[in-house]
């Protein structure tokens, strides 16, 4: 056996290198699938679906096969017995997790879930269009059963929902997630109730009028440039649902334009910027390996929400942006009026994606409670509409009159994505904690935001979040960045202060 | 062993199905790479190259591995011994050919060629920019040697150039290709010589002026719609080099816009339409299998040239299109003037891609003769510039003053693509033969072209070329469509009549 200078077997390094190369291959296939997905939503002509579906399904099964191949298992075992440095250890942890999850679930079950989801999607679309939950119910029931089975393959001894949650948030405990969601509920239910009866004079009409699409696109480009988007590594296109796609070299954002709602599109642009700015800050030297990937969904959402809420919905941002509106549109709203309109609480809104920064989280809490009860078996599918409506009445003081505006509004369950919703709220909460720490370190961020200077904030996020890739698990990442465990405290402070001021609320909230 | 109702082993059908599925997988990977390639040229931000190169290289090696896997060989052998119908036999012929070529060449050699090409491309770019052939010569020499080696792996007993030619045109004999190119030379050298001294008064300035890019794009879209492009399965974008990419469900074209040259862009659009219209007419039921693919490069080029030359450069087309020019641009050229300008012979032009329909083929003949002599060893790389210049003087009556405008002008040799150039001319020749047969069957195609009615021609091409996919080998396809073997006769008739009329040439040419 050959040895290197240190006397260690040369195959040590070889096995690690082979393992990394294998994961780089998998990443290459998944990256290709990512480009195909972007193209499908942004560029592909309608007729292209049959070919695209086939291409994506081939890439998905190839990547699964490469990941679950016997050779992957052998190499993981071999490398595990070696003396690894800290980065290699983290690399191996991420590889092992990916492998084990993929390996635990039989391919047939994955395919069954995928096929059922395709059927469920069609049924959901029709059920929503016809406001008829019964059409969707049998598919939802099957998906709940299949997902329970899926969780059982991964770990038969643990709570199935906990296992499913880890698909989206593998290294944050469900217990902490639950605590945080419970805090949100305890804080926001009374706060929104008080806002409902507040007689504060909040401007709500700064964005009334007509806002041509071309000028909105131009504004979005201007704002992206101002925030620091690297156009050499990105692009902006319109799509029905805004999203971000790509890697450290090429990360693209999409947004939407509604001529009667310039705020929605602009906030979507700022939100997607946050996602893209994260990916564009990942460590290049780890590109293509698990360590070079972003941390999971809550952290990703923390980046989009930080830019959307803490930057994009701040008074300083509206001082910066109001002149940009005046240049392009027929509007004379002041920065303060724009700020108030951008932060008004829609206390009668039933639709999650149209919700404001406060009520949003109750939409999430309701979904979380319902899907948790569905997976545990405490709640039957047939009872979902009634429970949904009761919870809306209890938490938000409004009751949906149709299921289309109630439990049929979101696409996620038709994909079988149970455990996904919480990451939206967790991301907002994490954004508050990170922003607070950045402000402690930098001081007076809003002073520079007002001037369109984002450099200090960019650098802080690069150094404290992006450059770490997947080196730290979620809570460790938060602790490294902020000095504290992941907590809802800063979010509670943030909304209490902000909305206390806007709506003249009692201090005690 | 299980048997089906006919008493045949059930595994018969199984082996064939498994083989088809395997090739569908390969096609899925290659299709994905096609989308990535399109995106790279049309959409990708500049910085995306490192990630894209990695993705493409992973897809390329996966597709190679799937193709040359032992299981592919086993299945091919197994299926070969079965009783196959005509379609299955053709399917197997195509699969076998693909497999054998890929299997014959060692992966290391393929990679060495690929790496050398990457370096050669850089060297070629610099050599061309600095007009210094010596910088490119060593790379060209290495590529010639590597490609000889490549050919020897495939068949050590045959002429290496013949083997290389089959990479692009696997089922047309080089002998026939040579005869056709020789005929072109014999016909065109004297014809162009006579045109040079012709005192015919051909309009050359119908496209002088300024033609805004937006209006050119609008014109291209209008013409694509008129020709019958299916926008539900395609799209048009600008790119530096026009190209077509896609399959029967989604086939996209690109074109270029030069504000001082509206003709170049429009002809590129019509040319690419021909390529796309072919792919969009392939048999859907064979999608993803070799039989569902287009026949090789000459046939593909026949489709683009048929639309570009026989439709797009006809008097009837200019009667249709001249009003479209007048609507969009500040021009009052008549249809006849536009037709003449679109068909003027540039007898002093040194650049292949700027050549007219006649001189074009002498550019090809020169490259063909030189690359054939390079591969056989009759010509040394160092002598290429002089031989090149001598041939330009002999065939076209002009002598390049620089290598940048001479033997360094084309990218192909830096890719190691020896054997590719002839397919351009073969395509034009085939286009003439096919168009002649279509006219015989339909009668008076130009009468309908004038009215913007292309239905009869579309249907003829669908039924006689596109729908066959790869069922017939090249010459058989031509014979099925026209009743005759592939011949240059119709091309010679076509140019003799057309340019005899334009330039008042003697009948005897």
Tab-separated table of N, CA, C and O in Angstrom, chain A residues 24-25 27-29 31-32 35-36 38-39 42-52 54-55 58-59 61-62 65-66 231-235 237 247 249-252 287, chain B residues 24-25 27-29 31-32 35-36 38-39 42-52 54-55 58-59 61-62 65-66 231-235 237 247 249-252 287:
chain	number	residue	atom	x	y	z
A	24	UNK	N	-20.057	16.066	-6.240
A	24	UNK	CA	-20.016	17.123	-7.257
A	24	UNK	C	-20.796	16.709	-8.509
A	24	UNK	O	-21.438	17.530	-9.160
A	25	UNK	N	-20.696	15.428	-8.831
A	25	UNK	CA	-21.470	14.913	-9.967
A	25	UNK	C	-22.969	15.053	-9.708
A	25	UNK	O	-23.726	15.482	-10.567
A	27	UNK	N	-24.363	17.081	-7.708
A	27	UNK	CA	-24.678	18.507	-7.752
A	27	UNK	C	-24.784	19.016	-9.184
A	27	UNK	O	-25.621	19.863	-9.493
A	28	UNK	N	-23.927	18.488	-10.059
A	28	UNK	CA	-23.997	18.881	-11.473
A	28	UNK	C	-25.345	18.504	-12.077
A	28	UNK	O	-25.963	19.296	-12.800
A	29	UNK	N	-25.815	17.307	-11.760
A	29	UNK	CA	-27.113	16.855	-12.279
A	29	UNK	C	-28.231	17.704	-11.688
A	29	UNK	O	-29.143	18.149	-12.406
A	31	UNK	N	-27.978	20.715	-10.454
A	31	UNK	CA	-27.854	22.069	-11.000
A	31	UNK	C	-28.471	22.158	-12.391
A	31	UNK	O	-29.157	23.133	-12.719
A	32	UNK	N	-28.231	21.138	-13.189
A	32	UNK	CA	-28.834	21.100	-14.529
A	32	UNK	C	-30.356	21.099	-14.401
A	32	UNK	O	-31.058	21.828	-15.108
A	35	UNK	N	-31.632	24.550	-13.738
A	35	UNK	CA	-31.728	25.387	-14.937
A	35	UNK	C	-32.978	25.015	-15.736
A	35	UNK	O	-33.713	25.880	-16.218
A	36	UNK	N	-33.236	23.716	-15.860
A	36	UNK	CA	-34.430	23.273	-16.598
A	36	UNK	C	-35.710	23.758	-15.918
A	36	UNK	O	-36.691	24.087	-16.585
A	38	UNK	N	-35.983	26.508	-13.977
A	38	UNK	CA	-36.086	27.952	-14.234
A	38	UNK	C	-36.634	28.184	-15.633
A	38	UNK	O	-37.591	28.947	-15.815
A	39	UNK	N	-36.034	27.503	-16.600
A	39	UNK	CA	-36.453	27.665	-17.991
A	39	UNK	C	-37.944	27.342	-18.151
A	39	UNK	O	-38.684	28.053	-18.835
A	42	UNK	N	-39.953	30.237	-16.830
A	42	UNK	CA	-39.691	31.591	-17.320
A	42	UNK	C	-39.654	31.667	-18.848
A	42	UNK	O	-40.100	32.644	-19.435
A	43	UNK	N	-39.132	30.650	-19.499
A	43	UNK	CA	-38.860	30.743	-20.929
A	43	UNK	C	-39.595	29.714	-21.799
A	43	UNK	O	-39.872	29.962	-22.954
A	44	UNK	N	-39.849	28.562	-21.265
A	44	UNK	CA	-40.319	27.454	-22.095
A	44	UNK	C	-41.672	27.722	-22.746
A	44	UNK	O	-42.591	28.162	-22.083
A	45	UNK	N	-41.790	27.446	-24.050
A	45	UNK	CA	-43.124	27.542	-24.652
A	45	UNK	C	-44.022	26.439	-24.068
A	45	UNK	O	-43.526	25.380	-23.670
A	46	UNK	N	-45.304	26.744	-24.051
A	46	UNK	CA	-46.269	25.863	-23.390
A	46	UNK	C	-46.185	24.405	-23.848
A	46	UNK	O	-46.274	23.478	-23.055
A	47	UNK	N	-45.993	24.234	-25.157
A	47	UNK	CA	-46.007	22.879	-25.708
A	47	UNK	C	-44.841	22.008	-25.270
A	47	UNK	O	-44.847	20.794	-25.501
A	48	UNK	N	-43.846	22.614	-24.612
A	48	UNK	CA	-42.637	21.864	-24.292
A	48	UNK	C	-42.751	20.870	-23.148
A	48	UNK	O	-41.805	20.120	-22.884
A	49	UNK	N	-43.899	20.874	-22.470
A	49	UNK	CA	-44.038	20.065	-21.250
A	49	UNK	C	-43.658	18.583	-21.380
A	49	UNK	O	-42.919	18.080	-20.530
A	50	UNK	N	-44.131	17.854	-22.404
A	50	UNK	CA	-43.806	16.417	-22.415
A	50	UNK	C	-42.300	16.153	-22.427
A	50	UNK	O	-41.809	15.297	-21.682
A	51	UNK	N	-41.556	16.909	-23.232
A	51	UNK	CA	-40.109	16.694	-23.279
A	51	UNK	C	-39.454	17.112	-21.970
A	51	UNK	O	-38.586	16.413	-21.437
A	52	UNK	N	-39.897	18.221	-21.416
A	52	UNK	CA	-39.300	18.720	-20.189
A	52	UNK	C	-39.547	17.762	-19.027
A	52	UNK	O	-38.661	17.498	-18.207
A	54	UNK	N	-39.976	14.606	-19.120
A	54	UNK	CA	-39.109	13.441	-19.309
A	54	UNK	C	-37.670	13.768	-18.892
A	54	UNK	O	-37.027	13.000	-18.167
A	55	UNK	N	-37.170	14.917	-19.345
A	55	UNK	CA	-35.791	15.303	-18.995
A	55	UNK	C	-35.625	15.422	-17.490
A	55	UNK	O	-34.662	14.912	-16.909
A	58	UNK	N	-35.643	12.001	-15.757
A	58	UNK	CA	-34.375	11.293	-15.952
A	58	UNK	C	-33.297	11.863	-15.024
A	58	UNK	O	-32.582	11.118	-14.347
A	59	UNK	N	-33.200	13.182	-14.958
A	59	UNK	CA	-32.179	13.783	-14.091
A	59	UNK	C	-32.430	13.435	-12.623
A	59	UNK	O	-31.497	13.136	-11.871
A	61	UNK	N	-33.929	10.780	-11.397
A	61	UNK	CA	-33.601	9.399	-11.040
A	61	UNK	C	-32.092	9.164	-11.132
A	61	UNK	O	-31.536	8.419	-10.327
A	62	UNK	N	-31.410	9.809	-12.059
A	62	UNK	CA	-29.948	9.658	-12.109
A	62	UNK	C	-29.295	10.184	-10.832
A	62	UNK	O	-28.391	9.567	-10.280
A	65	UNK	N	-29.921	7.763	-8.076
A	65	UNK	CA	-29.100	6.558	-8.219
A	65	UNK	C	-27.648	6.806	-7.827
A	65	UNK	O	-27.018	5.971	-7.195
A	66	UNK	N	-27.121	7.947	-8.242
A	66	UNK	CA	-25.744	8.268	-7.872
A	66	UNK	C	-25.603	8.388	-6.355
A	66	UNK	O	-24.627	7.931	-5.766
A	231	UNK	N	-25.211	41.839	-11.554
A	231	UNK	CA	-25.832	41.494	-12.837
A	231	UNK	C	-24.964	40.580	-13.695
A	231	UNK	O	-25.455	39.942	-14.624
A	232	UNK	N	-23.659	40.523	-13.407
A	232	UNK	CA	-22.808	39.584	-14.146
A	232	UNK	C	-23.077	38.147	-13.743
A	232	UNK	O	-22.589	37.211	-14.365
A	233	UNK	N	-23.793	37.982	-12.640
A	233	UNK	CA	-24.112	36.632	-12.173
A	233	UNK	C	-25.610	36.446	-11.969
A	233	UNK	O	-26.040	35.597	-11.184
A	234	UNK	N	-26.389	37.254	-12.628
A	234	UNK	CA	-27.825	37.103	-12.410
A	234	UNK	C	-28.641	37.746	-13.499
A	234	UNK	O	-28.100	38.376	-14.414
A	235	UNK	N	-29.952	37.576	-13.426
A	235	UNK	CA	-30.857	38.270	-14.313
A	235	UNK	C	-32.235	38.359	-13.648
A	235	UNK	O	-32.529	37.623	-12.705
A	237	UNK	N	-36.395	38.364	-14.507
A	237	UNK	CA	-37.457	38.110	-15.481
A	237	UNK	C	-38.794	38.065	-14.761
A	237	UNK	O	-38.837	37.816	-13.560
A	247	UNK	N	-26.944	29.331	-8.335
A	247	UNK	CA	-25.802	29.032	-7.480
A	247	UNK	C	-24.908	30.268	-7.360
A	247	UNK	O	-25.289	31.358	-7.805
A	249	UNK	N	-22.412	31.232	-8.931
A	249	UNK	CA	-21.955	31.843	-10.186
A	249	UNK	C	-23.092	32.449	-11.010
A	249	UNK	O	-22.858	33.252	-11.909
A	250	UNK	N	-24.290	32.000	-10.767
A	250	UNK	CA	-25.403	32.357	-11.654
A	250	UNK	C	-26.683	32.176	-10.865
A	250	UNK	O	-27.211	31.068	-10.779
A	251	UNK	N	-27.164	33.248	-10.257
A	251	UNK	CA	-28.368	33.131	-9.445
A	251	UNK	C	-29.385	34.173	-9.898
A	251	UNK	O	-29.161	35.377	-9.788
A	252	UNK	N	-30.497	33.672	-10.428
A	252	UNK	CA	-31.463	34.527	-11.108
A	252	UNK	C	-32.707	34.750	-10.252
A	252	UNK	O	-33.121	33.851	-9.543
A	287	UNK	N	-17.823	25.105	-4.151
A	287	UNK	CA	-18.918	24.959	-5.127
A	287	UNK	C	-19.088	23.504	-5.572
A	287	UNK	O	-18.129	22.826	-5.896
B	24	UNK	N	-33.921	6.176	-24.220
B	24	UNK	CA	-34.744	7.331	-23.821
B	24	UNK	C	-34.082	8.096	-22.676
B	24	UNK	O	-34.148	9.318	-22.611
B	25	UNK	N	-33.464	7.334	-21.785
B	25	UNK	CA	-32.724	7.978	-20.687
B	25	UNK	C	-31.581	8.812	-21.234
B	25	UNK	O	-31.362	9.940	-20.819
B	27	UNK	N	-31.313	10.044	-24.125
B	27	UNK	CA	-31.892	11.194	-24.806
B	27	UNK	C	-32.339	12.270	-23.818
B	27	UNK	O	-32.211	13.472	-24.092
B	28	UNK	N	-32.855	11.825	-22.662
B	28	UNK	CA	-33.258	12.790	-21.633
B	28	UNK	C	-32.072	13.606	-21.155
B	28	UNK	O	-32.146	14.831	-21.003
B	29	UNK	N	-30.951	12.935	-20.943
B	29	UNK	CA	-29.738	13.630	-20.499
B	29	UNK	C	-29.245	14.576	-21.596
B	29	UNK	O	-28.891	15.732	-21.330
B	31	UNK	N	-30.991	15.859	-24.012
B	31	UNK	CA	-31.974	16.943	-24.161
B	31	UNK	C	-31.759	18.015	-23.099
B	31	UNK	O	-31.827	19.217	-23.378
B	32	UNK	N	-31.481	17.569	-21.879
B	32	UNK	CA	-31.197	18.520	-20.800
B	32	UNK	C	-29.961	19.339	-21.152
B	32	UNK	O	-29.944	20.565	-20.996
B	35	UNK	N	-30.832	22.068	-23.540
B	35	UNK	CA	-31.448	23.239	-22.906
B	35	UNK	C	-30.372	24.100	-22.243
B	35	UNK	O	-30.366	25.332	-22.361
B	36	UNK	N	-29.427	23.447	-21.576
B	36	UNK	CA	-28.340	24.186	-20.920
B	36	UNK	C	-27.486	24.936	-21.947
B	36	UNK	O	-27.015	26.042	-21.682
B	38	UNK	N	-28.533	26.023	-24.955
B	38	UNK	CA	-29.340	27.154	-25.433
B	38	UNK	C	-29.260	28.293	-24.417
B	38	UNK	O	-28.974	29.439	-24.752
B	39	UNK	N	-29.502	27.937	-23.154
B	39	UNK	CA	-29.492	28.949	-22.096
B	39	UNK	C	-28.141	29.664	-22.042
B	39	UNK	O	-28.082	30.891	-21.902
B	42	UNK	N	-28.012	32.143	-24.867
B	42	UNK	CA	-29.081	33.129	-25.021
B	42	UNK	C	-29.404	33.874	-23.731
B	42	UNK	O	-29.736	35.055	-23.764
B	43	UNK	N	-29.326	33.204	-22.593
B	43	UNK	CA	-29.833	33.775	-21.351
B	43	UNK	C	-28.801	33.921	-20.243
B	43	UNK	O	-28.924	34.800	-19.397
B	44	UNK	N	-27.830	33.051	-20.210
B	44	UNK	CA	-26.955	32.970	-19.039
B	44	UNK	C	-26.146	34.244	-18.818
B	44	UNK	O	-25.562	34.767	-19.759
B	45	UNK	N	-26.099	34.736	-17.576
B	45	UNK	CA	-25.188	35.856	-17.312
B	45	UNK	C	-23.746	35.370	-17.458
B	45	UNK	O	-23.453	34.197	-17.222
B	46	UNK	N	-22.887	36.306	-17.829
B	46	UNK	CA	-21.496	35.973	-18.148
B	46	UNK	C	-20.790	35.169	-17.053
B	46	UNK	O	-20.043	34.232	-17.333
B	47	UNK	N	-21.046	35.549	-15.810
B	47	UNK	CA	-20.354	34.905	-14.696
B	47	UNK	C	-20.698	33.443	-14.488
B	47	UNK	O	-20.046	32.755	-13.710
B	48	UNK	N	-21.731	32.970	-15.167
B	48	UNK	CA	-22.220	31.609	-14.908
B	48	UNK	C	-21.368	30.487	-15.464
B	48	UNK	O	-21.646	29.307	-15.199
B	49	UNK	N	-20.323	30.836	-16.228
B	49	UNK	CA	-19.557	29.810	-16.938
B	49	UNK	C	-19.020	28.662	-16.068
B	49	UNK	O	-19.183	27.500	-16.451
B	50	UNK	N	-18.393	28.923	-14.918
B	50	UNK	CA	-17.825	27.784	-14.175
B	50	UNK	C	-18.880	26.729	-13.804
B	50	UNK	O	-18.638	25.529	-13.966
B	51	UNK	N	-20.031	27.192	-13.330
B	51	UNK	CA	-21.070	26.230	-12.951
B	51	UNK	C	-21.612	25.512	-14.189
B	51	UNK	O	-21.827	24.303	-14.189
B	52	UNK	N	-21.822	26.257	-15.251
B	52	UNK	CA	-22.382	25.662	-16.463
B	52	UNK	C	-21.442	24.631	-17.077
B	52	UNK	O	-21.861	23.555	-17.514
B	54	UNK	N	-19.290	22.804	-15.584
B	54	UNK	CA	-19.338	21.610	-14.746
B	54	UNK	C	-20.608	20.799	-15.030
B	54	UNK	O	-20.559	19.584	-15.210
B	55	UNK	N	-21.741	21.489	-15.086
B	55	UNK	CA	-23.005	20.785	-15.336
B	55	UNK	C	-22.964	20.059	-16.682
B	55	UNK	O	-23.357	18.897	-16.799
B	58	UNK	N	-20.671	16.999	-16.598
B	58	UNK	CA	-21.300	15.871	-15.903
B	58	UNK	C	-22.347	15.198	-16.802
B	58	UNK	O	-22.380	13.968	-16.930
B	59	UNK	N	-23.170	15.984	-17.459
B	59	UNK	CA	-24.201	15.389	-18.319
B	59	UNK	C	-23.558	14.619	-19.469
B	59	UNK	O	-24.020	13.536	-19.846
B	61	UNK	N	-20.598	13.142	-19.537
B	61	UNK	CA	-20.008	11.860	-19.159
B	61	UNK	C	-21.086	10.864	-18.729
B	61	UNK	O	-20.978	9.675	-19.010
B	62	UNK	N	-22.166	11.322	-18.116
B	62	UNK	CA	-23.249	10.402	-17.765
B	62	UNK	C	-23.875	9.785	-19.009
B	62	UNK	O	-24.162	8.589	-19.062
B	65	UNK	N	-21.513	7.247	-20.375
B	65	UNK	CA	-21.488	6.024	-19.567
B	65	UNK	C	-22.729	5.167	-19.791
B	65	UNK	O	-22.642	3.945	-19.863
B	66	UNK	N	-23.885	5.825	-19.875
B	66	UNK	CA	-25.112	5.062	-20.115
B	66	UNK	C	-25.050	4.356	-21.471
B	66	UNK	O	-25.475	3.212	-21.621
B	231	UNK	N	-45.643	28.843	-32.436
B	231	UNK	CA	-45.155	29.577	-31.249
B	231	UNK	C	-45.466	28.856	-29.946
B	231	UNK	O	-44.835	29.132	-28.929
B	232	UNK	N	-46.415	27.936	-29.956
B	232	UNK	CA	-46.676	27.153	-28.742
B	232	UNK	C	-45.552	26.161	-28.471
B	232	UNK	O	-45.500	25.536	-27.408
B	233	UNK	N	-44.721	25.973	-29.468
B	233	UNK	CA	-43.609	25.031	-29.301
B	233	UNK	C	-42.270	25.686	-29.626
B	233	UNK	O	-41.307	24.991	-29.965
B	234	UNK	N	-42.218	26.979	-29.552
B	234	UNK	CA	-40.952	27.600	-29.907
B	234	UNK	C	-40.852	29.029	-29.414
B	234	UNK	O	-41.792	29.567	-28.829
B	235	UNK	N	-39.710	29.645	-29.623
B	235	UNK	CA	-39.527	31.044	-29.312
B	235	UNK	C	-38.364	31.590	-30.150
B	235	UNK	O	-37.557	30.831	-30.677
B	237	UNK	N	-35.206	34.420	-30.094
B	237	UNK	CA	-34.358	35.313	-29.299
B	237	UNK	C	-33.157	35.723	-30.135
B	237	UNK	O	-32.790	35.030	-31.070
B	247	UNK	N	-36.498	20.002	-29.711
B	247	UNK	CA	-37.096	18.740	-30.145
B	247	UNK	C	-38.503	18.987	-30.676
B	247	UNK	O	-38.910	20.136	-30.859
B	249	UNK	N	-41.303	18.926	-29.333
B	249	UNK	CA	-42.223	19.651	-28.454
B	249	UNK	C	-41.804	21.096	-28.195
B	249	UNK	O	-42.596	21.910	-27.753
B	250	UNK	N	-40.544	21.384	-28.406
B	250	UNK	CA	-40.007	22.684	-27.984
B	250	UNK	C	-38.742	22.933	-28.784
B	250	UNK	O	-37.675	22.457	-28.437
B	251	UNK	N	-38.893	23.643	-29.893
B	251	UNK	CA	-37.729	23.881	-30.743
B	251	UNK	C	-37.604	25.378	-31.006
B	251	UNK	O	-38.466	25.999	-31.620
B	252	UNK	N	-36.524	25.945	-30.500
B	252	UNK	CA	-36.352	27.390	-30.458
B	252	UNK	C	-35.355	27.868	-31.511
B	252	UNK	O	-34.386	27.178	-31.784
B	287	UNK	N	-40.635	9.948	-29.884
B	287	UNK	CA	-39.839	10.939	-29.141
B	287	UNK	C	-38.935	10.271	-28.110
B	287	UNK	O	-39.349	9.409	-27.353
